[in-house]
CSV table of C-alpha atoms in Angstrom, one decimal:
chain,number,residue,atom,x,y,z
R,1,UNK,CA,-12.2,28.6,-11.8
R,2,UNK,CA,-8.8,29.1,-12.4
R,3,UNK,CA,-8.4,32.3,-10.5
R,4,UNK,CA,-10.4,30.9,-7.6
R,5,UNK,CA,-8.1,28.2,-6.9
R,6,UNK,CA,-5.8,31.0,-7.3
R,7,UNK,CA,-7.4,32.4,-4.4
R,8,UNK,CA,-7.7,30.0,-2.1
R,9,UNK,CA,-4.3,28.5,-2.5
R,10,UNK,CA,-2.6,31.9,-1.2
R,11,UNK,CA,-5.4,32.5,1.3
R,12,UNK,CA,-2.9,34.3,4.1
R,13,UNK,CA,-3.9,31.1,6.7
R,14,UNK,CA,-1.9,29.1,5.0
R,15,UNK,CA,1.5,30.4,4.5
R,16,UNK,CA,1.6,32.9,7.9
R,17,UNK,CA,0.9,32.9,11.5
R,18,UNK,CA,-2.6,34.5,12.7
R,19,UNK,CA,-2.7,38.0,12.8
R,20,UNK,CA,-0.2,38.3,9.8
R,21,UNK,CA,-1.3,39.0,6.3
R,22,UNK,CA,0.1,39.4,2.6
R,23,UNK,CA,-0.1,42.9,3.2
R,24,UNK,CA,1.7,43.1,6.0
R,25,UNK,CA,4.3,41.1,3.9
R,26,UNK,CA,4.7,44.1,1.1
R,27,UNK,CA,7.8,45.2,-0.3
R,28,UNK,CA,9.2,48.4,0.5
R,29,UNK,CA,12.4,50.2,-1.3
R,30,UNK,CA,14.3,49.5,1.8
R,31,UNK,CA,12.6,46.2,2.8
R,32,UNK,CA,12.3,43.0,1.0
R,33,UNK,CA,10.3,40.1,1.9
R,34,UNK,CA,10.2,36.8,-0.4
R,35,UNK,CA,7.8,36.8,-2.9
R,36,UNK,CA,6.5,33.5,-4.2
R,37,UNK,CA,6.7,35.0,-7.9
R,38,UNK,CA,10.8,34.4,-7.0
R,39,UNK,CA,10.5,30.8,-7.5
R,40,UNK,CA,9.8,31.2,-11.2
R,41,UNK,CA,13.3,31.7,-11.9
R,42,UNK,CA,14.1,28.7,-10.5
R,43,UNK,CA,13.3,26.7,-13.9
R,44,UNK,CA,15.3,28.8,-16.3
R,45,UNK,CA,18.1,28.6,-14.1
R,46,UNK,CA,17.7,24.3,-13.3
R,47,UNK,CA,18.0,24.5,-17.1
R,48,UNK,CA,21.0,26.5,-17.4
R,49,UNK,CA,22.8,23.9,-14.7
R,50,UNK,CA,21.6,21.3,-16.7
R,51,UNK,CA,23.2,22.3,-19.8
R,52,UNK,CA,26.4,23.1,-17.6
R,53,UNK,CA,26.1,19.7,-16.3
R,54,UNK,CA,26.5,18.4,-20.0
R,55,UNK,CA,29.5,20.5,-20.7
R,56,UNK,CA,31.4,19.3,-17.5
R,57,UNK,CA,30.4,15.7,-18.1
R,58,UNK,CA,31.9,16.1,-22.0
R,59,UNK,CA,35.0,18.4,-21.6
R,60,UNK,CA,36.0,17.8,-17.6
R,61,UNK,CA,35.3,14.6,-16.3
R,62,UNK,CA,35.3,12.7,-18.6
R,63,UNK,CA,38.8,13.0,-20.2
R,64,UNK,CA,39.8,12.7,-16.0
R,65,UNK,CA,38.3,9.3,-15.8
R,66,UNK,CA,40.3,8.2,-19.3
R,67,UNK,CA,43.3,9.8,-17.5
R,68,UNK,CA,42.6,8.3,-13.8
R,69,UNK,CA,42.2,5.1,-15.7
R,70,UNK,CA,38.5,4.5,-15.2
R,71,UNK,CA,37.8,1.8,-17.7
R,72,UNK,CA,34.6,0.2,-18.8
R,73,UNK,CA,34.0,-3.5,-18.0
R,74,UNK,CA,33.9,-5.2,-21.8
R,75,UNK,CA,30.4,-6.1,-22.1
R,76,UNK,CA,29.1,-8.9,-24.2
R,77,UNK,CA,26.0,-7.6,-26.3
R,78,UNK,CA,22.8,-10.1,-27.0
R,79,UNK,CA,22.4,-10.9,-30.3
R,80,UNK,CA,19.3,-9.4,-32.4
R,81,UNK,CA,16.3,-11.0,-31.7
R,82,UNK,CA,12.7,-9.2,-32.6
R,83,UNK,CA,10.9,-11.8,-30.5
R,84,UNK,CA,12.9,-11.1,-27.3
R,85,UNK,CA,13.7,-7.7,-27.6
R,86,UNK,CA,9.7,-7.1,-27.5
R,87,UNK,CA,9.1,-9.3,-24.7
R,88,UNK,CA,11.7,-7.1,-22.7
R,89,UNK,CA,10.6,-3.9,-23.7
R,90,UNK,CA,6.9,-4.2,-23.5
R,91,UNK,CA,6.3,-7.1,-20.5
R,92,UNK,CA,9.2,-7.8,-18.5
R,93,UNK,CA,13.0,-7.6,-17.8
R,94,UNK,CA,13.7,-10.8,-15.2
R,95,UNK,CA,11.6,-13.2,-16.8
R,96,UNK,CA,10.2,-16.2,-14.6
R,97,UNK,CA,11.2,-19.6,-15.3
R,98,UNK,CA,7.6,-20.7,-17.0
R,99,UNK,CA,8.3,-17.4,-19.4
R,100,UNK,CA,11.9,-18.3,-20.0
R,101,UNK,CA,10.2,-22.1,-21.2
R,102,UNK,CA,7.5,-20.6,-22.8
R,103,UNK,CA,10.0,-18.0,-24.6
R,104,UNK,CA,12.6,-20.7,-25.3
R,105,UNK,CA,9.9,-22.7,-27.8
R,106,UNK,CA,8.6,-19.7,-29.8
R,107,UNK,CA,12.4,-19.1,-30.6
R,108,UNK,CA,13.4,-22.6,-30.7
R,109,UNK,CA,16.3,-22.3,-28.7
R,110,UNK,CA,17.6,-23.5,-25.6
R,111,UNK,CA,16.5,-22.3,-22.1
R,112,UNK,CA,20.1,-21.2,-21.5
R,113,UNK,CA,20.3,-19.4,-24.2
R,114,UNK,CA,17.2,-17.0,-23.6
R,115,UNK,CA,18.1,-16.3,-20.1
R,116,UNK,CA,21.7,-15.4,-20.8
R,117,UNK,CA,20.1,-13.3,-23.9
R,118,UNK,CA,18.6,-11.3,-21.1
R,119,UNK,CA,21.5,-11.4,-18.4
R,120,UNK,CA,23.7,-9.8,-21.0
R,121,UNK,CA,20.5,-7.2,-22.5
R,122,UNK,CA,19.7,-5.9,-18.8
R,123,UNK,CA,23.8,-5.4,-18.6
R,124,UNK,CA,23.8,-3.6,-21.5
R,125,UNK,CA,20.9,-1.1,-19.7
R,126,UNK,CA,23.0,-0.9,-17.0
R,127,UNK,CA,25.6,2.6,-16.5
R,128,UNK,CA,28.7,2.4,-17.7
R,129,UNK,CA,31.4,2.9,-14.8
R,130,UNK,CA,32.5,6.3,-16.8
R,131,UNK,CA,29.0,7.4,-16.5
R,132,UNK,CA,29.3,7.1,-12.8
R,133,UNK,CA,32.5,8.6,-12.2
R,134,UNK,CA,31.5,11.5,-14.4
R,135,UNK,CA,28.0,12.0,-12.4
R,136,UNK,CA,29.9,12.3,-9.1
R,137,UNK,CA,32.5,14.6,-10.6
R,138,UNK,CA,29.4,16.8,-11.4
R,139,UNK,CA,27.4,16.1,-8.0
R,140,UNK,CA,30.7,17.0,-6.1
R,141,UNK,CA,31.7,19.9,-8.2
R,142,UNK,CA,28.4,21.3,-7.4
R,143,UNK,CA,28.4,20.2,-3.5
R,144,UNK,CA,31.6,21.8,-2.6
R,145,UNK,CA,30.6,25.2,-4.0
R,146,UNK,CA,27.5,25.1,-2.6
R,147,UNK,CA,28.7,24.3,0.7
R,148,UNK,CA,30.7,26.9,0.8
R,149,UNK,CA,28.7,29.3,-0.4
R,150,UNK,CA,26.6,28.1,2.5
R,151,UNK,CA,29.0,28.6,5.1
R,152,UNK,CA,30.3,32.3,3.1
R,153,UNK,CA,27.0,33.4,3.5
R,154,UNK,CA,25.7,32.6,7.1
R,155,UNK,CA,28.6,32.6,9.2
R,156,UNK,CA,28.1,36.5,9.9
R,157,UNK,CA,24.5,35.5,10.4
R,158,UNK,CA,23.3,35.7,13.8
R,159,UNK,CA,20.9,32.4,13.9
R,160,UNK,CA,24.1,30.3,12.4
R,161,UNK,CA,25.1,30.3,16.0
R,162,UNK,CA,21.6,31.1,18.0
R,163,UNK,CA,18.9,29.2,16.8
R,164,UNK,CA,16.5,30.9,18.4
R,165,UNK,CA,17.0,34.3,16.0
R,166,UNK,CA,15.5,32.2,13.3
R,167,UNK,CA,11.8,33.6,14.9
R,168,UNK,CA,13.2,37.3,16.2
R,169,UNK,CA,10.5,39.2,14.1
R,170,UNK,CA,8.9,36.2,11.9
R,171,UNK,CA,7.8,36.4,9.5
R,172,UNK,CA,8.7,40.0,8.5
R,173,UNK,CA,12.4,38.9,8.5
R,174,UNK,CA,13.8,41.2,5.4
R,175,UNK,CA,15.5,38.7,2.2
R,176,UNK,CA,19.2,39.8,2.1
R,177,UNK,CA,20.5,39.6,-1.4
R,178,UNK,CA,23.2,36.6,-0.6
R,179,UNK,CA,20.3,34.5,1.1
R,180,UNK,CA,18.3,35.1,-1.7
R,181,UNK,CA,21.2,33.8,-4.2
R,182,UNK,CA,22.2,31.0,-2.1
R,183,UNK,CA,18.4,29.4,-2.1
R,184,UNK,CA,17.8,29.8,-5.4
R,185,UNK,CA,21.2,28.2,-6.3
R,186,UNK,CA,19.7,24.8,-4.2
R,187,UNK,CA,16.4,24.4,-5.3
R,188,UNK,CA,17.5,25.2,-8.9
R,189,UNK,CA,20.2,22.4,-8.4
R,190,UNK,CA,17.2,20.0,-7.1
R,191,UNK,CA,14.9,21.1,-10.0
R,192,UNK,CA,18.0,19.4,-12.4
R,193,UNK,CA,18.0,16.4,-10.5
R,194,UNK,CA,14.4,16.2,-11.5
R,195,UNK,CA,14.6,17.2,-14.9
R,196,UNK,CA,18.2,14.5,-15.4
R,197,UNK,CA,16.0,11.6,-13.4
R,198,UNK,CA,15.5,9.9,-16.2
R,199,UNK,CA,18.8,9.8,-17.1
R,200,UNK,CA,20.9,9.6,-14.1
R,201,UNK,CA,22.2,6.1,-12.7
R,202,UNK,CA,19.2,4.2,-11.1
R,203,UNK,CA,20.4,2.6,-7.7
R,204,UNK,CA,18.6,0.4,-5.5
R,205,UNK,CA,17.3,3.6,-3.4
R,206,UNK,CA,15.8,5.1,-7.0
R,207,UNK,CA,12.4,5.4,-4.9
R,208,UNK,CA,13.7,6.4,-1.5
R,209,UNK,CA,15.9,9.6,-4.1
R,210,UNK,CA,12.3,10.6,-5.6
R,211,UNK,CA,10.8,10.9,-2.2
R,212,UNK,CA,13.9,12.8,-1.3
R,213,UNK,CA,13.8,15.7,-4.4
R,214,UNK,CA,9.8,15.7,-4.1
R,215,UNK,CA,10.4,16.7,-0.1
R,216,UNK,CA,13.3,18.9,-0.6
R,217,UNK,CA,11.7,21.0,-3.4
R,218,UNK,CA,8.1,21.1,-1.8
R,219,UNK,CA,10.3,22.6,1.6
R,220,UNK,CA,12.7,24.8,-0.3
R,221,UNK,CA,9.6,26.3,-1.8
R,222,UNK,CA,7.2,26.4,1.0
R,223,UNK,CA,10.2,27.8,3.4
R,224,UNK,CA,10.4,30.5,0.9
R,225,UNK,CA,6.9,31.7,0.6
R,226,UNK,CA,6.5,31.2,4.3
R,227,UNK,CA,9.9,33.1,4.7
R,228,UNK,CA,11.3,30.0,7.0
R,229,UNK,CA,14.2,31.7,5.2
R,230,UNK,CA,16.5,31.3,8.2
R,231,UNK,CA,15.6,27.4,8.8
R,232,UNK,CA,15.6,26.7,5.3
R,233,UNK,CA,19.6,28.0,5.2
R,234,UNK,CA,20.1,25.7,8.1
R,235,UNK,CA,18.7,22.7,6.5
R,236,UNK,CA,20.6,23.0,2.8
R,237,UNK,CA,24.3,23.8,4.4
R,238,UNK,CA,23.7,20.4,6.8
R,239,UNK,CA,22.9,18.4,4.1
R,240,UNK,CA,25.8,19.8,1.9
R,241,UNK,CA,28.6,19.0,4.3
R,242,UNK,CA,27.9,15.2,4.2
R,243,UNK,CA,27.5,15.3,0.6
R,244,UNK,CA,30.6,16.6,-0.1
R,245,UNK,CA,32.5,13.5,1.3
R,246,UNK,CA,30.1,11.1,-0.3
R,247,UNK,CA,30.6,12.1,-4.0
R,248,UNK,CA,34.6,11.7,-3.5
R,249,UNK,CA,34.5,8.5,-2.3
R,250,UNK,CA,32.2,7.4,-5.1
R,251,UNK,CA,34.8,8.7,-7.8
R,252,UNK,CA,37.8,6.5,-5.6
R,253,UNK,CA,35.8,3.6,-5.4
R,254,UNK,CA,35.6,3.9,-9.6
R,255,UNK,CA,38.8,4.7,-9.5
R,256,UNK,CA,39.7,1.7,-7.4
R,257,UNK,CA,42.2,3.4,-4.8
R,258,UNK,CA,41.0,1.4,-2.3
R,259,UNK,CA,42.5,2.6,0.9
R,260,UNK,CA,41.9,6.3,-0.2
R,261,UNK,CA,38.1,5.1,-0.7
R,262,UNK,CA,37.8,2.9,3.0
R,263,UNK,CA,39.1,6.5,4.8
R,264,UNK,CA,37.1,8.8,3.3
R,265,UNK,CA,34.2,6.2,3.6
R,266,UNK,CA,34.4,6.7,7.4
R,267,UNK,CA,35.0,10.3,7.2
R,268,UNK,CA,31.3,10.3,5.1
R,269,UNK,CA,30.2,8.1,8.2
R,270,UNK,CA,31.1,9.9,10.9
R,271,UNK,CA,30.2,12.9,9.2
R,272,UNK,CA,26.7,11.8,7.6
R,273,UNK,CA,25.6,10.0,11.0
R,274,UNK,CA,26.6,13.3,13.5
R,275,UNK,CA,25.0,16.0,10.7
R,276,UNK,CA,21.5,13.6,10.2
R,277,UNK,CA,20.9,12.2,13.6
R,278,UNK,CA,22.5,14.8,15.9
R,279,UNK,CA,22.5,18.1,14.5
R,280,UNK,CA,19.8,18.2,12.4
R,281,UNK,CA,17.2,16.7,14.8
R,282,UNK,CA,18.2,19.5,17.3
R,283,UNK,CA,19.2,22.4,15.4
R,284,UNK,CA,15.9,22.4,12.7
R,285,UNK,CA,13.8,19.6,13.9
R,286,UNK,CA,13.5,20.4,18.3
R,287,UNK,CA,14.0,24.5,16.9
R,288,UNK,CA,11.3,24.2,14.6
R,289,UNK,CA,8.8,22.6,16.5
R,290,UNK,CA,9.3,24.2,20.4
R,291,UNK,CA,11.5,27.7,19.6
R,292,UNK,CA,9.1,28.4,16.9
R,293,UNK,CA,6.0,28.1,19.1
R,294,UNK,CA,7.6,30.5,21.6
R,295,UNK,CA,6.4,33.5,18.8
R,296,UNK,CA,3.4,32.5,17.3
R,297,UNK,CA,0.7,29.8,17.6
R,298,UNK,CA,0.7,26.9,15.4
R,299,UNK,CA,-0.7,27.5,11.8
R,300,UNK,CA,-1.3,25.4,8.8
R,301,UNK,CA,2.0,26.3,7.9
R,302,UNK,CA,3.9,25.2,10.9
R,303,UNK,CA,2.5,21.6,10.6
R,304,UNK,CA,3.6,21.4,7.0
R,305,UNK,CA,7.3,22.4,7.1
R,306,UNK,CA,7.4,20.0,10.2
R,307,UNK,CA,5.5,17.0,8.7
R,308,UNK,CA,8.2,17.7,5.3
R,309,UNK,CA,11.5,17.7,7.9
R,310,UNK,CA,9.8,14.5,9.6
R,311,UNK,CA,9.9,12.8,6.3
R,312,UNK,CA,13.9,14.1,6.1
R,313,UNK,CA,14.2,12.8,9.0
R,314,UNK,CA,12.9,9.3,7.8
R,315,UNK,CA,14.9,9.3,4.8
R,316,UNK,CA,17.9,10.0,7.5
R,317,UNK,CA,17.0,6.8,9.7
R,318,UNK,CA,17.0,4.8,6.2
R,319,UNK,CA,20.1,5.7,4.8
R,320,UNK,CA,21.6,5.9,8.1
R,321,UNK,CA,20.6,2.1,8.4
R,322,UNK,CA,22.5,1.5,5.3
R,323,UNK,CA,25.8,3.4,6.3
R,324,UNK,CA,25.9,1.3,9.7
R,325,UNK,CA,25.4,-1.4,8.2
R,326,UNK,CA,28.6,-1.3,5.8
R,327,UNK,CA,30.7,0.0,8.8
R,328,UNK,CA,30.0,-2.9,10.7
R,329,UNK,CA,31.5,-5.1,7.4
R,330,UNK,CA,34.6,-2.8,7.1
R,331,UNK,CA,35.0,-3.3,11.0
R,332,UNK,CA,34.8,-7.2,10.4
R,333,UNK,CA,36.0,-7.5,6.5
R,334,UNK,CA,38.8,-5.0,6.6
R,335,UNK,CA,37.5,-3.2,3.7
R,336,UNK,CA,34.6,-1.8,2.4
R,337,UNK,CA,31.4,-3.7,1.6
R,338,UNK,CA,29.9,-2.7,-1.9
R,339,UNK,CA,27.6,0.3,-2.1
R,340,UNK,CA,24.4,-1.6,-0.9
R,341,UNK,CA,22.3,0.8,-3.1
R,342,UNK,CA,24.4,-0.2,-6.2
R,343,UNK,CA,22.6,-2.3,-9.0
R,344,UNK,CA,24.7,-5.5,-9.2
R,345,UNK,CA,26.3,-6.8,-12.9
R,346,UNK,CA,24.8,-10.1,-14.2
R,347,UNK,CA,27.4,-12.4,-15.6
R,348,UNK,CA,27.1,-15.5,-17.9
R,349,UNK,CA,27.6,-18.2,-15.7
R,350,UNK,CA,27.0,-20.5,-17.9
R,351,UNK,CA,29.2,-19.1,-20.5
R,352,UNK,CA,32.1,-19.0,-18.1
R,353,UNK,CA,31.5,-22.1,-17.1
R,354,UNK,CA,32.1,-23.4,-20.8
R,355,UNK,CA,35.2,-21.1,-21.2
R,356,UNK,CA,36.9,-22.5,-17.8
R,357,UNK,CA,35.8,-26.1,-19.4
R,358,UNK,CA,37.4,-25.5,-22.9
R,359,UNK,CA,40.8,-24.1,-20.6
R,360,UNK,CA,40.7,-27.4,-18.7
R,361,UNK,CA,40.5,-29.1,-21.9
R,362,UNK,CA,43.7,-27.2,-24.0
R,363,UNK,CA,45.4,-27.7,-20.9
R,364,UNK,CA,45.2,-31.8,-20.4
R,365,UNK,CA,45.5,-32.1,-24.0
R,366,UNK,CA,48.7,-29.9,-24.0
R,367,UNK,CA,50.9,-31.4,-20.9
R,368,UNK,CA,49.6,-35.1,-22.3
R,369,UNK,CA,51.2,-33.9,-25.8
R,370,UNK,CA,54.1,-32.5,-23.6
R,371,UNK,CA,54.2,-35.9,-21.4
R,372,UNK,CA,54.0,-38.0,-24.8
R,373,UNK,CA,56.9,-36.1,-26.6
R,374,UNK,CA,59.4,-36.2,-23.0
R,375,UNK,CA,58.9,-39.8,-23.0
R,376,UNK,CA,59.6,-40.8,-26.5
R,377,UNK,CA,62.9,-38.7,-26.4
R,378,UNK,CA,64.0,-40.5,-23.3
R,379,UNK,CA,63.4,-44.1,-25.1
R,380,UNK,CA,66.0,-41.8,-28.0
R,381,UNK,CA,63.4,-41.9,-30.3
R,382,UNK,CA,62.0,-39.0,-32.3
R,383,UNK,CA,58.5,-37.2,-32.0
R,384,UNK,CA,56.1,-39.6,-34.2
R,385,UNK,CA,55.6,-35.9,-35.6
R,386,UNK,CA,58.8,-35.8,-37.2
R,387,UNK,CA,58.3,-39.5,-39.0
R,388,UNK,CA,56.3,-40.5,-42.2
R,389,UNK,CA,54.6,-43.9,-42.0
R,390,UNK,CA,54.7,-46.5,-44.8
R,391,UNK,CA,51.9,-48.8,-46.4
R,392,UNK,CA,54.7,-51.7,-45.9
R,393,UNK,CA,54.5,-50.6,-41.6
R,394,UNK,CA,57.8,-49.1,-42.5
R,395,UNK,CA,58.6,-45.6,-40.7
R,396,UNK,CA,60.5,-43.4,-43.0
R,397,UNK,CA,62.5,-40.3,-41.5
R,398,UNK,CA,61.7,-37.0,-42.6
């Protein structure tokens, strides 16, 4: 069964154009052509990033975020509670009202005090602002070099600057040795992302980001096989040179260097919106669907690496959406609106609300001391502090 499946997934139809099979796709000692069995090393090698990804995190950035003075917000933790700690671990982390009620009896406490038991135990779930900083140090660590290495290894290559050379002679387009490197150095970055998911800081988009890594992996891949080599190089080095001004202004924002964070905000903008909308849709998405066409009919193939960049291209509109969005409240505000994907911090209102109660309190009871005192030392009498009353109604001084 197994090797059936086997043979119908790689049946030539698929993954070429008609009249093109596997063995016209053979290796030679002076031609090589992508092999699917490439991809395996893909795994070992997300692995090996990952473990990098731990070093950096420990030795680089975070010691940079104690000495950029990143500091994390003082949390207050929710005190030990078997009954409540089961109810948010096994049912639900935002209680309704009726379950707050319902709660509040089992443990006979107040209603106020169960739902600020869970304000402060979802806060606790929440990333730490170290955590952040150190995951963009690592995302734009990783997007710089591969940006580079993007531009290093295409800008001798002729379909950097013609699109149409992506289909002169598809598909048996030979695998240089620096195109080879520079996928597998993407998709084994996006195979971490996968692996760290868990793990990572969970934003508002968390859904929109899965879609995202499923999409990219599934065209890295099938780009690869297909040897959309030349495409698939265009694709990675236009989403790396937004990416690289997203992750900096993520570690300022931490940092809270606000005017350094508003410019390169609108740098990522005008950068992101141009890349996404303008030159993507004409240099992979119009080149993929018409150029392509112009050298073979459409296969099985051809539909799927367009129906993937579609969904890009969705994700593009989305975020896009998002980015306008904030520049129209820096255009109005003055300065930048939170990140909009960002999960927001609960705080105790009603504990505050006490604390700013109590201050009120000290503070009438300390000028009416202070008011007391001022006018008994006008009337040249002591403080009654300083005197020692009698049983006879006698006042003795002290």
């Amino acid at each position: 069964m197994a090797r059936s499946l086997n043979e119908w997934l790689w049946q030539h139809e698929f993954w070429l154009p008609p009249g093109i099979t596997w063995e016209d796709m053979q290796e030679t000692e002076d031609i090589r052509y992508p092999q699917p069995r490439d991809l395996l090393l893909s795994v070992p090698f997300a692995l090996i990033l990952v473990v990098i990804r731990c070093a950096f995190e420990r030795a680089i950035a975070l010691p940079l975020s104690s000495k950029l003075g990143v500091r994390d917000k003082q949390r207050p933790k929710a005190q030990p509670n078997p009954m409540l700690e089961t109810f948010y671990s096994t049912r639900c982390k935002n209680p309704e009202e009726g379950e707050l009620i319902s709660l509040a009896k089992q443990c006979d406490l107040p209603v106020q005090k169960v739902d600020m038991w869970f304000r402060r135990r979802r806060n606790t779930d929440r990333p730490s602002l170290s955590k952040k900083f150190c995951e963009a140090c690592w995302r734009f660590t990783f997007y710089i070099i591969s940006f580079f290495t993007g531009l290093a290894v295409l800008y001798d290559k002729p379909w950097l600057w013609d699109h149409r050379e992506c289909w002169t002679g598809y598909p048996q387009q030979p695998l240089q040795t620096s195109v080879f490197w520079y996928y597998l150095l993407e998709l084994s970055f996006y195979c971490s992302l996968v692996f760290t998911l868990p793990f990572d800081v969970k934003r508002k988009d968390f859904k929109e980001q899965i879609v995202h890594h499923a999409a990219t992996i599934f065209l890295i891949s099938f780009s690869y096989c297909a040897n959309y080599i030349r495409i698939g190089t265009l694709v990675m080095v236009i989403h790396d040179a937004s990416d690289c001004f997203l992750e900096p202004t993520k570690i300022f924002n931490y940092m809270k260097w606000k005017k350094t964070c508003d410019t390169l905000f609108m740098i990522f903008s005008a950068v992101f919106l141009v890349s996404r909308l303008v030159i993507f849709p004409y240099t992979v998405l119009y080149n993929t669907y018409y150029y392509s066409m112009e050298i073979f009919q459409p296969f099985f193939g051809y539909y799927f690496v367009n129906a993937l960049l579609i969904i890009l291209q969705l994700l593009h509109v989305f975020w896009s959406c998002l980015i306008i969005h904030m520049v129209y409240k820096f255009i109005l505000q003055g300065t930048m609106e939170k990140d909009m994907r960002s999960d927001t911090e609960e705080s105790d209102k009603d504990e505050e609300r006490e604390k700013i109660m109590e201050k009120e309190k000290n503070r009438i009871t300390y000028f009416s001391n202070v008011a007391s005192n001022s006018y008994i030392q006008r009337n040249g009498s002591e403080p009654l502090n300083n005197r020692t009353h009698l049983t006879n109604g006698h006042v003795k001084e002290r």
